[in-house]
Coordinates of N, CA and C in Angstrom, one line a residue:
F954 N -33.2 185.2 60.4 CA -34.6 185.4 61.0 C -35.4 186.6 60.3
V955 N -36.6 186.1 60.3 CA -37.6 187.3 59.7 C -38.4 187.9 60.9
D956 N -38.4 188.9 61.2 CA -39.3 189.5 62.1 C -40.5 190.2 61.4
T957 N -41.5 189.5 61.6 CA -42.7 189.9 60.9 C -43.4 191.1 61.8
P958 N -44.3 191.9 61.0 CA -45.2 192.8 62.0 C -45.9 191.9 62.8
G959 N -46.3 192.4 63.8 CA -47.4 191.7 64.7 C -48.7 191.4 64.1
I960 N -49.3 190.3 64.4 CA -50.5 189.7 64.0 C -51.6 190.5 64.8
H961 N -52.3 191.1 64.4 CA -53.3 191.9 65.2 C -54.5 192.4 64.5
K962 N -55.6 192.8 65.4 CA -56.8 193.3 64.6 C -56.5 194.8 64.2
P963 N -56.3 195.0 63.1 CA -55.8 196.3 62.7 C -57.0 197.3 62.5
K964 N -56.5 198.9 62.9 CA -57.3 199.8 63.0 C -57.3 200.6 61.6
Y965 N -56.4 200.5 60.9 CA -55.9 201.1 60.0 C -55.7 200.3 58.4
K966 N -55.6 200.9 57.4 CA -55.2 200.2 56.1 C -53.7 199.7 56.3
L967 N -53.0 200.5 56.9 CA -51.7 200.3 57.1 C -51.4 198.9 57.8
G968 N -52.1 199.0 58.9 CA -52.3 197.7 59.7 C -52.8 196.4 58.9
E969 N -53.7 196.5 58.2 CA -54.4 195.4 57.5 C -53.1 195.0 56.5
R970 N -52.5 195.9 55.9 CA -51.3 195.3 55.0 C -50.1 194.6 55.6
M971 N -49.9 195.3 56.8 CA -48.7 194.4 57.8 C -49.3 193.2 58.1
V972 N -50.6 193.1 58.4 CA -50.8 191.7 59.0 C -50.9 190.5 57.6
E973 N -51.4 191.2 56.4 CA -51.0 190.5 55.3 C -49.8 189.8 55.1
E974 N -48.7 190.8 55.4 CA -47.4 190.3 55.0 C -47.0 189.3 56.3
A975 N -47.5 189.6 57.5 CA -47.0 188.6 58.5 C -47.6 187.1 58.2
V976 N -48.8 187.1 58.0 CA -49.3 185.9 57.6 C -48.9 185.1 56.3
G977 N -48.8 186.0 55.4 CA -48.2 185.6 54.2 C -46.6 184.9 54.2
S978 N -46.0 185.3 55.3 CA -44.6 184.9 55.6 C -44.5 183.5 56.2
L979 N -45.8 183.0 56.7 CA -45.7 181.8 57.3 C -45.3 180.6 56.6
P980 N -46.0 180.4 55.5 CA -45.4 179.3 54.4 C -44.3 179.2 54.3
D981 N -43.4 180.1 54.3 CA -41.8 180.0 53.8 C -41.0 179.9 55.1
A982 N -41.6 179.8 56.1 CA -40.8 179.7 57.5 C -40.3 178.1 57.5
D983 N -39.1 177.9 58.1 CA -38.7 176.6 58.5 C -39.1 176.3 60.1
V984 N -39.0 177.3 60.8 CA -39.7 177.4 62.4 C -40.0 178.6 62.6
I985 N -41.1 178.6 63.3 CA -42.0 179.5 63.9 C -41.9 180.0 65.2
L986 N -41.6 181.1 65.6 CA -41.4 181.4 67.0 C -42.5 182.2 67.5
F987 N -43.5 181.6 68.5 CA -44.6 182.4 68.9 C -44.2 183.0 70.2
V988 N -43.9 184.4 70.1 CA -43.5 185.0 71.7 C -44.6 185.5 72.1
V989 N -44.8 185.1 73.5 CA -45.9 185.6 74.3 C -45.4 186.4 75.7
D990 N -46.1 187.1 76.2 CA -45.7 187.8 77.4 C -46.4 186.9 78.7
A991 N -45.7 186.1 79.0 CA -46.3 185.0 80.2 C -46.4 185.7 81.5
S992 N -46.0 187.0 81.7 CA -46.2 187.6 83.0 C -47.8 187.9 83.1
R993 N -48.5 187.6 82.0 CA -49.9 187.8 82.1 C -50.7 186.6 81.4
P994 N -51.9 186.4 81.6 CA -52.7 185.3 81.1 C -52.9 185.7 79.6
P995 N -53.2 184.6 78.8 CA -53.6 184.8 77.3 C -54.3 185.9 76.9
S996 N -54.2 186.7 76.1 CA -55.2 187.7 75.7 C -55.8 187.4 74.4
N997 N -57.0 188.1 74.2 CA -57.8 187.9 72.9 C -57.1 188.1 71.8
E998 N -55.9 189.0 71.6 CA -54.9 189.0 70.5 C -54.0 187.8 70.4
D999 N -53.7 187.3 71.5 CA -52.9 185.9 71.6 C -53.6 184.9 71.1
R1000 N -55.1 184.8 71.6 CA -55.9 183.6 70.8 C -56.0 183.9 69.4
M1001 N -56.1 185.0 69.0 CA -56.4 185.3 67.6 C -54.9 184.9 66.6
I1002 N -53.9 185.2 67.3 CA -52.5 184.6 66.6 C -52.4 183.3 66.6
A1003 N -52.9 182.6 67.6 CA -52.8 181.2 67.9 C -53.7 180.4 66.9
E1004 N -54.9 181.1 66.7 CA -55.7 180.4 65.6 C -55.0 180.6 64.3
T1005 N -54.6 181.6 64.0 CA -53.9 182.0 62.8 C -52.8 181.1 62.5
L1006 N -52.1 180.8 63.4 CA -50.9 179.8 63.1 C -51.5 178.4 62.9
Q1007 N -52.6 177.9 63.9 CA -53.2 176.7 63.5 C -53.5 176.4 62.1
K1008 N -54.1 177.7 61.4 CA -54.8 177.4 60.2 C -53.5 177.4 59.2
E1009 N -52.8 178.5 59.4 CA -51.8 178.7 58.3 C -50.3 178.1 58.3
A1010 N -49.8 177.8 59.5 CA -48.5 177.3 59.8 C -48.3 176.0 59.5
K1011 N -47.2 175.5 58.7 CA -47.0 174.4 58.4 C -45.7 173.8 59.1
A1012 N -44.9 174.8 59.4 CA -43.7 174.5 60.2 C -43.7 174.4 61.6
P1013 N -42.7 173.8 62.2 CA -42.9 173.5 63.7 C -43.0 174.9 64.5
I1014 N -43.7 174.9 65.5 CA -43.9 176.2 66.3 C -43.1 175.8 67.5
I1015 N -42.4 176.8 67.9 CA -41.7 177.1 69.3 C -42.4 178.2 70.1
L1016 N -43.1 177.6 71.1 CA -43.7 178.6 72.1 C -42.7 179.2 73.0
V1017 N -42.6 180.6 72.8 CA -41.7 181.3 73.9 C -42.1 182.1 74.8
L1018 N -42.1 181.5 75.9 CA -43.0 182.3 77.2 C -41.9 183.4 77.8
N1019 N -42.0 184.7 77.2 CA -41.0 185.6 77.5 C -41.4 186.1 78.8
K1020 N -40.8 186.8 79.8 CA -41.0 187.4 81.1 C -41.6 186.6 82.1
A1021 N -41.4 185.2 82.1 CA -42.0 184.1 82.7 C -41.3 184.2 84.1
D1022 N -40.1 185.2 84.3 CA -39.6 185.1 85.5 C -40.2 186.2 86.4
K1023 N -41.2 187.0 85.9 CA -42.2 187.9 86.8 C -43.2 187.3 87.4
L1024 N -43.5 186.0 87.0 CA -44.6 185.4 87.7 C -44.3 185.0 89.2
P1025 N -45.3 185.2 89.9 CA -45.1 184.6 91.3 C -45.4 182.8 91.1
I1026 N -44.6 182.2 92.1 CA -44.8 180.7 91.9 C -45.9 180.0 91.7
D1027 N -46.9 180.5 92.2 CA -48.3 179.9 92.1 C -49.0 180.4 90.6
K1028 N -48.2 181.3 90.1 CA -48.9 181.4 88.6 C -48.1 181.1 87.5
V1029 N -47.1 180.4 87.9 CA -46.2 179.8 86.7 C -47.0 178.6 85.8
K1030 N -47.5 177.7 86.9 CA -48.2 176.5 86.1 C -49.4 176.9 85.5
P1031 N -50.3 177.6 86.0 CA -51.7 178.0 85.1 C -51.5 178.7 83.8
H1032 N -50.4 179.7 84.1 CA -50.2 180.6 82.8 C -49.5 179.9 81.7
T1033 N -48.7 179.0 82.1 CA -47.8 177.8 81.1 C -48.7 177.2 80.5
E1034 N -50.0 176.3 81.3 CA -50.9 175.5 80.6 C -51.6 176.4 79.6
A1035 N -52.0 177.6 80.2 CA -53.0 178.4 79.3 C -52.3 178.8 77.9
Y1036 N -51.1 179.0 77.9 CA -50.4 179.1 76.6 C -50.2 177.8 75.9
W1037 N -49.8 176.7 76.6 CA -49.7 175.5 75.8 C -51.1 175.2 75.1
A1038 N -52.3 175.5 75.7 CA -53.6 175.0 75.2 C -53.7 175.9 73.9
L1039 N -53.2 177.1 73.7 CA -53.4 177.9 72.7 C -52.8 177.2 71.5
V1040 N -51.7 176.8 71.5 CA -51.0 176.0 70.6 C -50.7 174.4 71.0
P1041 N -51.7 173.7 71.0 CA -51.5 172.3 71.4 C -50.4 171.4 70.7
N1042 N -50.3 171.9 69.4 CA -49.3 171.1 68.4 C -48.0 171.7 68.4
H1043 N -47.6 172.7 69.3 CA -46.3 173.2 69.5 C -45.3 172.2 69.6
A1044 N -44.1 172.4 68.8 CA -42.9 171.1 68.8 C -42.0 171.5 70.1
D1045 N -42.0 172.6 70.5 CA -41.1 172.8 71.8 C -41.5 174.1 72.3
W1046 N -41.0 174.4 73.5 CA -41.3 175.5 74.3 C -40.1 175.9 74.9
M1047 N -40.0 177.5 75.5 CA -38.8 177.8 76.3 C -39.3 179.1 77.0
M1048 N -39.1 179.2 78.4 CA -39.2 180.3 79.2 C -37.8 181.2 79.1
T1049 N -38.1 182.4 78.8 CA -36.9 183.5 78.6 C -37.4 184.6 79.1
N1050 N -36.4 185.4 79.4 CA -36.4 186.9 79.5 C -35.4 187.5 78.4
A1051 N -36.1 188.0 77.3 CA -35.1 188.7 76.4 C -34.4 189.8 76.9
L1052 N -34.8 190.5 77.6 CA -34.5 191.8 78.0 C -32.8 191.5 78.8
K1053 N -32.9 190.3 79.4 CA -31.7 189.9 80.3 C -31.1 189.1 79.6
G1054 N -31.6 188.4 78.5 CA -30.9 187.3 77.8 C -30.9 185.9 78.4
H1055 N -32.1 186.0 79.2 CA -32.0 184.6 80.2 C -32.5 183.6 79.1
N1056 N -32.0 182.2 78.8 CA -32.3 181.3 78.2 C -32.1 181.4 76.5
C1057 N -31.7 182.6 76.1 CA -31.7 183.1 74.8 C -30.8 182.0 73.9
D1058 N -29.7 181.8 74.8 CA -28.7 180.7 74.0 C -29.3 179.3 73.8
K1059 N -30.3 179.0 75.0 CA -30.9 177.6 74.9 C -32.0 177.7 73.7
L1060 N -32.8 178.7 73.8 CA -33.5 178.8 72.5 C -33.1 178.7 71.2
L1061 N -31.7 179.3 71.0 CA -31.1 179.4 69.8 C -30.7 177.9 69.5
E1062 N -30.5 177.1 70.4 CA -30.1 175.5 70.1 C -31.4 174.9 69.8
Q1063 N -32.5 175.2 70.4 CA -33.8 174.5 70.0 C -34.1 175.0 68.8
I1064 N -33.9 176.2 68.3 CA -34.1 176.5 66.7 C -33.5 175.7 65.7
L1065 N -32.0 175.5 66.2 CA -31.0 174.8 65.2 C -31.7 173.5 65.0
K1066 N -32.2 172.7 66.1 CA -32.8 171.6 65.9 C -33.7 171.3 64.8
Y1067 N -34.3 172.3 64.4 CA -35.4 172.2 63.4 C -35.1 172.7 62.0
L1068 N -34.0 173.3 62.0 CA -33.6 174.1 60.7 C -32.9 172.8 59.7
P1069 N -33.3 173.0 58.7 CA -32.5 171.9 57.6 C -31.2 172.6 57.2
E1070 N -30.3 171.5 56.9 CA -29.0 172.0 56.7 C -28.9 172.6 55.2
A1071 N -28.4 173.5 55.0 CA -28.2 174.4 53.6 C -27.3 175.3 53.3
P1072 N -26.7 175.7 52.2 CA -25.7 176.8 52.1 C -26.4 178.0 52.6
P1073 N -25.6 178.9 53.1 CA -26.1 180.4 53.6 C -26.7 181.0 52.6
Y1074 N -27.8 181.8 52.9 CA -28.4 182.7 51.8 C -27.9 183.7 51.5
F1075 N -27.1 184.3 52.7 CA -26.3 185.7 52.6 C -24.9 185.4 53.1
P1076 N -24.0 186.5 52.8 CA -22.6 186.6 53.3 C -22.7 186.9 54.7
P1077 N -21.9 186.3 55.6 CA -21.7 186.6 57.1 C -21.8 188.1 57.5
D1078 N -21.3 188.5 56.6 CA -21.0 190.2 57.1 C -22.4 191.0 56.7
Q1079 N -23.3 190.3 55.9 CA -24.5 191.1 55.5 C -25.6 191.0 56.4
I1080 N -25.9 192.1 57.2 CA -27.0 192.2 58.2 C -28.6 192.2 57.9
T1081 N -28.7 192.4 56.7 CA -30.0 192.5 56.3 C -30.1 192.5 54.5
D1082 N -31.5 192.1 54.1 CA -31.3 191.9 52.9 C -32.5 193.1 52.3
Q1083 N -32.6 193.9 53.2 CA -33.4 195.1 52.7 C -32.7 196.4 52.1
P1084 N -33.3 197.0 51.1 CA -32.6 197.9 50.7 C -32.1 198.9 51.6
E1085 N -30.8 199.7 51.2 CA -30.3 200.5 52.1 C -31.1 201.7 52.3
R1086 N -32.1 202.4 51.3 CA -32.7 203.4 51.6 C -33.8 203.2 52.6
L1087 N -34.5 201.8 52.3 CA -35.6 201.3 53.3 C -35.1 201.2 55.0
F1088 N -33.8 200.4 54.9 CA -33.1 200.4 56.3 C -33.1 201.7 56.9
A1089 N -32.5 202.6 56.4 CA -32.3 204.1 56.7 C -33.5 204.6 57.1
A1090 N -34.6 204.6 56.3 CA -36.0 205.2 56.9 C -36.2 204.4 58.2
E1091 N -36.2 203.2 58.1 CA -36.6 202.4 59.4 C -35.8 202.7 60.6
L1092 N -34.5 203.0 60.4 CA -33.7 203.3 61.5 C -34.0 204.7 62.0
I1093 N -34.4 205.7 61.0 CA -34.8 207.2 61.4 C -36.0 207.2 62.4
R1094 N -36.8 206.2 62.0 CA -38.2 206.0 62.5 C -38.0 205.3 63.8
E1095 N -37.1 204.4 64.1 CA -36.8 203.9 65.5 C -36.2 205.0 66.4
K1096 N -35.4 205.8 65.8 CA -34.9 206.9 66.9 C -36.1 207.9 67.2
V1097 N -36.9 208.1 66.2 CA -38.1 209.1 66.6 C -39.0 208.3 67.9
L1098 N -39.4 207.2 67.7 CA -40.0 206.2 68.6 C -39.3 206.3 70.1
L1099 N -38.1 206.0 69.8 CA -37.3 205.8 71.2 C -37.2 206.9 72.0
N1100 N -37.2 208.2 71.2 CA -37.0 209.5 71.9 C -38.2 210.1 72.2
T1101 N -39.3 209.6 71.6 CA -40.5 210.6 72.0 C -41.6 209.5 72.7
R1102 N -40.9 208.4 73.0 CA -41.7 207.3 73.8 C -43.3 207.3 73.4
Q1103 N -44.1 207.6 74.5 CA -45.3 207.5 74.1 C -45.9 208.9 73.9
E1104 N -45.3 209.9 73.6 CA -45.7 211.1 73.3 C -46.2 211.2 71.9
V1105 N -45.6 210.5 71.0 CA -45.9 210.3 69.7 C -46.2 208.9 69.3
P1106 N -47.4 208.7 69.0 CA -47.7 207.2 68.7 C -47.0 206.6 67.5
H1107 N -47.3 205.4 66.9 CA -46.8 204.8 66.0 C -47.1 205.4 64.6
G1108 N -48.0 206.4 64.6 CA -48.5 206.9 63.3 C -47.3 207.8 62.7
V1109 N -46.2 207.3 62.7 CA -45.0 208.1 62.2 C -44.5 207.2 60.8
G1110 N -44.3 207.9 59.7 CA -43.7 207.5 58.7 C -42.3 208.0 58.2
V1111 N -41.6 207.6 57.4 CA -40.4 208.3 57.2 C -40.0 207.8 55.6
A1112 N -39.8 209.0 54.7 CA -39.7 208.8 53.3 C -38.2 209.3 53.0
I1113 N -37.5 208.6 52.4 CA -35.9 209.1 52.0 C -36.3 209.9 50.7
E1114 N -36.0 211.1 50.7 CA -36.3 211.9 49.6 C -35.1 212.1 48.6
R1115 N -34.0 212.2 49.2 CA -32.7 212.3 48.3 C -31.6 211.3 48.9
W1116 N -30.6 210.8 48.1 CA -29.5 209.8 48.4 C -28.5 210.0 47.4
E1117 N -27.7 210.9 47.7 CA -26.7 211.3 46.8 C -25.2 211.3 47.3
E1118 N -24.5 210.9 46.1 CA -22.9 210.8 46.6 C -22.4 212.1 46.2
R1119 N -21.7 212.6 47.4 CA -21.0 214.0 47.0 C -19.6 213.9 46.6
P1120 N -19.0 214.8 45.7 CA -17.9 214.8 45.5 C -16.7 214.5 46.4
N1121 N -16.8 215.2 47.6 CA -16.1 215.0 48.8 C -16.1 213.5 49.4
G1122 N -16.9 212.7 48.9 CA -17.1 211.2 49.4 C -18.3 211.2 50.6
V1123 N -18.8 212.3 50.6 CA -19.9 212.2 51.8 C -21.2 211.8 51.1
L1124 N -21.8 210.9 51.9 CA -23.1 210.4 51.4 C -24.3 211.4 51.9
Y1125 N -25.1 212.2 51.1 CA -26.0 213.1 51.6 C -27.5 212.4 51.6
I1126 N -28.0 212.3 52.8 CA -29.3 212.0 52.8 C -30.3 212.9 53.4
A1127 N -31.5 213.0 52.7 CA -32.5 214.0 53.2 C -33.8 213.1 53.3
A1128 N -34.2 213.1 54.4 CA -35.5 212.4 54.8 C -36.5 213.4 55.5
T1129 N -37.8 212.9 55.1 CA -39.0 213.6 55.6 C -39.7 212.6 56.5
I1130 N -40.1 213.3 57.8 CA -40.7 212.5 58.9 C -42.3 213.0 58.7
Y1131 N -43.0 212.0 58.7 CA -44.3 212.4 58.5 C -45.2 211.8 59.7
V1132 N -45.9 213.0 60.3 CA -46.9 212.7 61.6 C -48.3 213.1 61.2
E1133 N -49.1 212.5 61.8 CA -50.6 212.7 61.6 C -51.2 213.9 62.2
R1134 N -50.4 214.5 63.2 CA -51.0 215.8 63.9 C -50.0 216.8 64.3
E1135 N -50.6 218.0 64.0 CA -49.7 219.3 64.1 C -49.0 219.3 65.6
N1136 N -49.5 218.8 66.5 CA -48.8 218.8 67.9 C -48.0 217.7 68.0
H1137 N -47.8 216.7 67.2 CA -46.9 215.5 67.2 C -45.7 216.4 66.4
K1138 N -46.0 217.2 65.3 CA -44.8 217.8 64.9 C -43.9 218.8 65.9
G1139 N -44.6 219.4 66.7 CA -44.0 220.2 67.8 C -43.2 219.5 68.9
I1140 N -43.8 218.0 69.1 CA -43.1 217.5 70.0 C -41.6 217.0 69.3
L1141 N -41.9 216.5 68.0 CA -40.6 216.0 67.6 C -39.5 217.1 67.1
I1142 N -40.1 218.4 66.9 CA -39.0 219.7 66.7 C -38.4 219.9 68.1
G1143 N -39.2 219.9 69.3 CA -38.7 220.1 70.6 C -38.4 221.4 70.8
E1144 N -37.9 221.8 72.1 CA -37.6 223.4 72.4 C -36.3 223.7 71.5
K1145 N -36.4 224.7 70.7 CA -35.3 225.4 70.2 C -34.6 224.3 69.1
G1146 N -35.6 223.2 68.6 CA -35.2 222.3 67.8 C -34.1 221.0 68.3
K1147 N -34.4 221.0 69.6 CA -33.3 220.0 70.3 C -33.8 218.7 70.1
M1148 N -35.0 218.5 70.1 CA -35.4 217.0 69.8 C -35.1 216.3 68.6
L1149 N -35.3 217.3 67.5 CA -35.0 216.9 66.2 C -33.5 216.6 66.0
K1150 N -32.7 217.5 66.3 CA -31.4 217.5 66.5 C -30.8 216.1 66.9
K1151 N -31.2 215.8 68.2 CA -31.0 214.5 68.8 C -31.4 213.2 68.1
I1152 N -32.5 213.4 67.5 CA -32.8 212.1 66.6 C -32.1 212.1 65.4
G1153 N -31.7 213.3 64.7 CA -30.6 213.4 63.8 C -29.4 212.9 63.7
Q1154 N -29.0 213.3 65.0 CA -27.4 212.7 65.5 C -27.3 211.2 65.7
Q1155 N -28.6 210.7 66.4 CA -28.2 209.5 66.6 C -28.5 208.6 65.6
A1156 N -29.5 208.8 64.5 CA -29.7 208.2 63.1 C -28.3 208.3 62.4
R1157 N -27.8 209.3 62.3 CA -26.6 209.4 61.5 C -25.3 208.8 62.0
Q1158 N -25.2 208.8 63.2 CA -24.2 207.9 64.0 C -24.2 206.6 63.6
E1159 N -25.6 205.8 63.8 CA -25.6 204.6 63.5 C -25.5 204.3 62.0
L1160 N -26.0 205.2 61.2 CA -26.0 205.0 59.9 C -24.5 204.9 59.4
E1161 N -23.5 205.9 59.9 CA -22.3 205.8 59.5 C -21.7 204.6 60.1
L1162 N -22.0 203.9 61.0 CA -21.5 202.7 61.5 C -21.9 201.5 60.7
W1163 N -23.1 201.7 60.3 CA -23.6 200.6 59.2 C -23.0 200.6 58.0
L1164 N -23.2 201.8 57.2 CA -22.4 202.0 56.0 C -21.1 202.1 55.9
G1165 N -20.3 202.5 57.0 CA -19.0 202.6 56.9 C -18.4 203.7 56.3
R1166 N -19.2 204.9 56.2 CA -18.6 206.2 55.7 C -19.3 207.5 56.4
K1167 N -19.0 208.6 55.9 CA -19.1 209.8 56.4 C -20.7 210.0 55.8
I1168 N -21.6 210.7 56.8 CA -23.1 211.0 56.1 C -23.4 212.4 56.6
Y1169 N -24.0 213.2 55.8 CA -24.7 214.2 56.2 C -26.3 213.9 56.1
L1170 N -26.9 214.0 57.0 CA -28.4 213.7 57.4 C -29.2 214.9 57.4
E1171 N -30.2 215.1 56.5 CA -31.0 216.2 56.7 C -32.4 215.7 57.0
L1172 N -33.2 216.4 58.1 CA -34.5 215.7 58.4 C -35.5 216.8 58.4
W1173 N -36.7 216.5 57.8 CA -37.8 217.4 57.6 C -39.0 216.7 58.4
I1174 N -39.8 217.6 58.9 CA -41.2 217.0 59.5 C -42.2 217.6 58.5
K1175 N -43.3 216.8 58.3 CA -44.4 217.3 57.7 C -45.5 216.5 58.4
V1176 N -46.9 217.4 58.3 CA -48.2 216.6 58.8 C -48.9 216.2 57.8
R1177 N -49.1 214.7 57.7 CA -50.1 214.3 56.6 C -51.2 213.4 57.5
E1178 N -52.2 214.3 57.6 CA -53.4 213.6 58.4 C -53.7 212.2 57.9
N1179 N -54.1 211.1 58.6 CA -54.6 209.9 58.5 C -54.0 209.2 57.2
W1180 N -52.5 209.3 57.3 CA -51.8 208.8 56.3 C -51.9 207.2 56.3
R1181 N -52.0 206.8 57.3 CA -52.1 205.1 57.5 C -53.2 204.6 57.0
N1182 N -54.3 205.4 56.5 CA -55.4 204.8 55.7 C -55.4 205.1 54.2
N1183 N -54.4 205.5 53.9 CA -53.9 206.0 52.3 C -53.0 204.9 51.9
P1184 N -53.5 203.8 51.1 CA -52.4 202.9 50.8 C -51.4 203.2 49.8
A1185 N -51.9 204.2 49.0 CA -51.1 204.9 47.9 C -49.9 205.5 48.7
F1186 N -50.2 206.1 49.6 CA -49.0 207.0 50.4 C -48.3 206.2 51.1
F1187 N -48.7 205.0 51.9 CA -47.6 204.3 52.6 C -46.8 203.4 51.5
Q1188 N -47.3 202.9 50.5 CA -46.8 202.2 49.6 C -45.6 203.1 48.9
Q1189 N -45.7 204.6 49.0 CA -44.8 205.4 48.5 C -43.6 205.3 49.4
L1190 N -44.0 205.5 50.7 CA -42.9 205.4 51.8 C -42.2 204.0 51.7
E1191 N -42.5 202.9 51.1 CA -41.8 201.7 51.0 C -40.9 201.7 49.8
S1192 N -41.2 202.6 48.8 CA -40.5 202.7 47.5 C -38.9 203.3 47.7

């Protein structure tokens, strides 16, 4: 599974880069899942994504109508038909509720129908093909967003500054969390540093489970205004 960035109308250079990556991944796909929020009618963004798929996608498209169970009975047919019309050439479709796991098993069966038989690309116990440092940075960023919810927007970047094996067998990781505003820094630190400590503990515990070893995680926060419009800087975060 490749979870691409969302195709959207970007406001920043970083967004442009993410959309390019998402569109660039389409030719390599064996199956494409177009996941929509069926609890509402198609948005302009849904239409834009559908147009992109019509132009760029060569693989079968499965239309996934998520949150369809939230619809009143009289809205199910019009909403479904409106999304069908966006991708009239879709190979299959499924109503789901991802949060509850509803129909996810049936969706997997649909996906398997369109996948070619081939040797596995990766060992069964390998959960990602991303470098460990990049995965760690994304995990820390996830904990920031989960804990701050709407208080800190998605203008958060994480750079792994140090990744060192200590003589005692502990892996030392130092990471800098970049935000775009001074008040966001205060939110992340929290009262007496409680928020930063919570983020660090959650990230460290998950990293230890993933890497199967003891970790010492040190986090710093820096303000870097408008970093999402600085290609050289966000490329540095990816390295």
